[in-house]
Coordinates of C-alpha atoms in Angstrom, one line a residue:
X1490 CA 0.2 -0.4 -0.1
X1491 CA 3.1 2.4 0.4
X1492 CA 2.1 3.1 4.0
X1493 CA 4.6 5.1 5.5
X1494 CA 6.1 4.8 9.3
X1495 CA 9.2 5.7 11.6
X1496 CA 11.8 2.1 12.0
X1497 CA 14.1 4.5 14.9
X1498 CA 14.1 8.3 16.3
X1499 CA 17.2 9.7 17.4
X1500 CA 16.3 13.3 19.6
X1501 CA 18.8 16.0 19.4
X1502 CA 19.8 19.0 20.5
X1503 CA 19.7 21.6 17.9
X1504 CA 23.4 22.9 17.7
X1505 CA 24.1 18.9 16.7
X1506 CA 24.5 18.3 13.0
X1507 CA 22.2 15.2 11.7
X1508 CA 25.2 13.8 10.5
X1509 CA 26.5 12.8 13.6
X1510 CA 23.5 10.5 13.4
X1511 CA 24.6 8.5 10.3
X1512 CA 26.6 6.0 12.0
X1513 CA 23.9 5.2 14.6
X1514 CA 21.0 5.2 12.3
X1515 CA 23.0 3.6 9.7
X1516 CA 23.2 0.4 11.3
X1517 CA 21.5 -2.8 8.4
X1518 CA 23.2 -4.1 5.4
X1519 CA 19.6 -4.9 3.4
X1520 CA 17.9 -1.3 3.9
X1521 CA 18.9 1.0 0.9
X1522 CA 19.2 4.6 2.4
X1523 CA 18.1 7.9 1.0
X1524 CA 19.4 11.2 1.9
X1525 CA 19.4 14.4 1.0
X1526 CA 21.8 17.2 0.3
X1527 CA 22.1 17.9 4.5
X1528 CA 24.0 14.8 4.6
X1529 CA 26.6 13.9 1.8
X1530 CA 29.3 13.6 2.9
X1531 CA 32.3 11.4 0.6
X1532 CA 34.3 10.3 3.2
X1533 CA 31.2 8.1 5.0
X1534 CA 30.1 7.7 1.6
X1535 CA 33.1 5.9 0.6
X1536 CA 33.0 3.8 4.4
X1537 CA 29.2 2.2 3.5
X1538 CA 31.0 1.0 0.3
X1539 CA 33.4 -0.6 1.9
X1540 CA 31.3 -1.4 4.3
X1541 CA 28.7 -3.4 2.4
X1542 CA 25.5 -1.2 3.2
X1543 CA 23.7 1.0 0.0
X1544 CA 22.6 4.2 -0.6
X1545 CA 21.4 7.1 -2.3
X1546 CA 21.7 10.5 -1.8
X1547 CA 21.5 13.9 -4.0
X1548 CA 24.7 15.8 -5.0
X1549 CA 24.8 19.0 -4.9
X1550 CA 25.2 20.9 -8.5
X1551 CA 28.5 22.1 -7.7
X1552 CA 30.0 18.6 -7.1
X1553 CA 32.9 18.3 -9.4
X1554 CA 32.5 14.8 -11.0
X1555 CA 34.5 13.8 -12.8
X1556 CA 33.3 11.6 -15.6
X1557 CA 34.3 7.3 -16.1
X1558 CA 31.7 5.3 -18.6
X1559 CA 28.4 6.4 -20.0
X1560 CA 24.9 3.7 -19.4
X1561 CA 22.8 2.6 -22.6
X1562 CA 19.7 5.0 -21.3
X1563 CA 16.1 3.2 -22.6
X1564 CA 14.6 4.9 -25.2
X1565 CA 11.2 5.0 -22.8
X1566 CA 13.0 6.8 -19.9
X1567 CA 12.0 9.8 -18.4
X1568 CA 16.0 10.3 -16.7
X1569 CA 19.0 12.3 -18.2
X1570 CA 21.7 10.6 -17.6
X1571 CA 22.8 7.3 -15.9
X1572 CA 26.7 7.9 -15.0
X1573 CA 29.3 5.8 -13.4
X1574 CA 31.6 9.1 -11.5
X1575 CA 34.5 9.5 -8.8
X1576 CA 33.7 12.6 -7.0
X1577 CA 36.1 14.6 -5.3
X1578 CA 38.4 17.5 -6.7
X1579 CA 41.9 15.8 -6.6
X1580 CA 43.2 16.9 -2.8
X1581 CA 40.2 15.3 -1.8
X1582 CA 38.1 12.8 -3.6
X1583 CA 36.0 9.5 -3.8
X1584 CA 37.8 5.8 -3.7
X1585 CA 34.8 4.0 -4.6
X1586 CA 32.9 4.2 -7.9
X1587 CA 29.1 5.4 -7.8
X1588 CA 26.6 6.0 -10.2
X1589 CA 24.4 9.4 -10.9
X1590 CA 21.9 10.2 -12.1
X1591 CA 20.2 13.5 -13.4
X1592 CA 16.2 13.4 -13.5
X1593 CA 13.8 15.9 -13.6
X1594 CA 11.8 16.2 -10.4
X1595 CA 8.1 17.4 -10.6
X1596 CA 8.6 21.6 -10.2
X1597 CA 10.9 20.7 -13.6
X1598 CA 14.5 21.6 -11.8
X1599 CA 17.3 19.1 -12.7
X1600 CA 18.7 17.6 -9.8
X1601 CA 21.6 14.3 -9.2
X1602 CA 21.3 11.6 -8.0
X1603 CA 24.0 9.8 -7.0
X1604 CA 23.8 6.2 -5.8
X1605 CA 25.9 2.5 -4.7
X1606 CA 23.6 0.1 -6.6
X1607 CA 24.1 -0.7 -10.3
X1608 CA 22.1 -3.2 -10.4
X1609 CA 18.8 -1.5 -11.1
X1610 CA 18.0 0.2 -13.5
X1611 CA 18.0 4.2 -13.4
X1612 CA 13.9 4.3 -13.5
X1613 CA 14.3 2.1 -10.2
X1614 CA 16.6 4.7 -8.6
X1615 CA 14.4 7.7 -9.6
X1616 CA 11.7 6.5 -7.7
X1617 CA 13.9 5.3 -4.5
X1618 CA 14.1 9.3 -4.2
X1619 CA 11.3 10.5 -5.2
X1620 CA 9.8 8.1 -2.2
X1621 CA 11.8 10.4 0.0
X1622 CA 8.7 13.0 -0.1
X1623 CA 6.7 10.2 2.6
X1624 CA 9.2 11.9 4.8
X1625 CA 8.8 15.0 4.3
X1626 CA 5.0 14.5 4.6
X1627 CA 5.3 12.4 7.6
X1628 CA 7.0 16.0 9.3
X1629 CA 4.6 17.6 7.6
X1630 CA 1.8 15.6 9.7
X1631 CA 2.8 15.9 13.0
X1632 CA 4.0 19.3 12.6
X1633 CA 0.0 19.9 12.2
X1634 CA -2.0 17.6 13.5
X1635 CA -0.3 16.6 16.8
X1636 CA 1.1 20.0 18.9
X1637 CA 4.1 19.7 18.1
X1638 CA 4.1 23.8 17.4
X1639 CA 4.2 24.6 21.5
X1640 CA 5.9 22.2 24.0
X1641 CA 4.3 22.7 27.4
X1642 CA 7.4 21.9 29.5
X1643 CA 11.2 23.4 28.2
X1644 CA 13.0 21.1 30.1
X1645 CA 14.2 17.8 27.9
X1646 CA 12.2 15.0 29.6
X1647 CA 9.1 17.4 28.8
X1648 CA 10.3 17.9 25.5
X1649 CA 11.2 13.9 24.5
X1650 CA 8.4 12.9 26.2
X1651 CA 6.0 15.4 24.5
X1652 CA 7.1 14.0 20.8
X1653 CA 7.8 10.2 21.2
X1654 CA 4.7 10.2 23.0
X1655 CA 3.0 12.4 19.2
X1656 CA 5.1 9.5 17.2
X1657 CA 3.5 7.0 18.8
X1658 CA -0.4 8.7 18.1
X1659 CA 1.4 8.3 14.8
X1660 CA 2.3 4.9 15.2
X1661 CA -0.9 4.3 16.2
X1662 CA -2.9 5.2 13.2
X1663 CA -0.5 3.4 11.2
X1664 CA -1.1 0.0 12.5
X1665 CA -5.5 0.7 12.5
X1666 CA -5.0 1.3 8.8
X1667 CA -2.7 -1.6 8.6
X1668 CA -5.1 -3.9 10.9
X1669 CA -8.0 -2.8 9.7
X1670 CA -7.1 -3.0 5.5
X1671 CA -8.1 1.0 5.3
X1672 CA -7.9 3.1 2.6
X1673 CA -8.6 6.4 4.5
X1674 CA -5.8 8.9 5.4
X1675 CA -4.6 9.3 8.4
X1676 CA -5.1 12.3 8.8
X1677 CA -9.3 10.8 8.3
X1678 CA -8.7 8.0 10.7
X1679 CA -7.8 11.3 13.1
X1680 CA -10.9 13.0 13.1
X1681 CA -13.2 10.2 12.7
X1682 CA -11.8 8.9 16.5
X1683 CA -12.2 12.5 17.5
X1684 CA -16.1 12.2 16.8
X1685 CA -16.7 8.9 18.1
X1686 CA -14.5 9.0 21.3
X1687 CA -17.4 8.3 23.8
X1688 CA -18.3 6.1 21.4
X1689 CA -18.5 2.1 21.1
X1690 CA -15.3 1.3 19.5
X1691 CA -17.3 -0.1 16.4
X1692 CA -19.1 2.3 14.9
X1693 CA -15.3 4.1 15.0
X1694 CA -13.4 1.3 13.1
X1695 CA -17.3 1.4 11.0
X1696 CA -16.0 4.2 9.2
X1697 CA -12.8 3.2 8.9
X1698 CA -13.4 0.4 6.9
X1699 CA -15.8 2.3 4.9
X1700 CA -18.8 0.7 5.5
X1701 CA -22.2 1.9 6.8
X1702 CA -23.2 2.5 10.4
X1703 CA -25.5 -0.2 11.8

């Protein structure tokens, strides 16, 4: 169904850069880790490749690229180019060869995508990066519907509790969605719950499942 949900969460202070959490979060060699430009780190990409982890990242426009080989693209593809490359200057260049794809996003902007996967077709890799949008939608949903905009206390533990309670609420919505095989969106499920908060649970469940209330 394409339902997305958080598997792991790490809370850090505003001063700490997200890149510092990669060593903690990247721990499964069967996963494909998809990053935005904020996580760009050539040395880490080399280490991930050497250690057997797969990644896909957006590359900055001003990145220094040395083209090594052009892969042939099918005629019906939306991908602009597919190449084997080395990234960086002679002073700071990646040790491994990577794959660079140029694609157009939904707004017409050209994106450069870097990965160490050579076994997938270009369209599959492009679709993987598009799926990253689910992360943006997740944070948007959290901010709009789970009262994270305002903290009820300034202590570290109070803030942690409020954030984790919000994550638990979101995950419970997803579990209900999966268990009932509902086509309703999480926002609809949340609204049905609020409307039926003091009523019998079967009324809420039938609403979620799209069945008439007897």
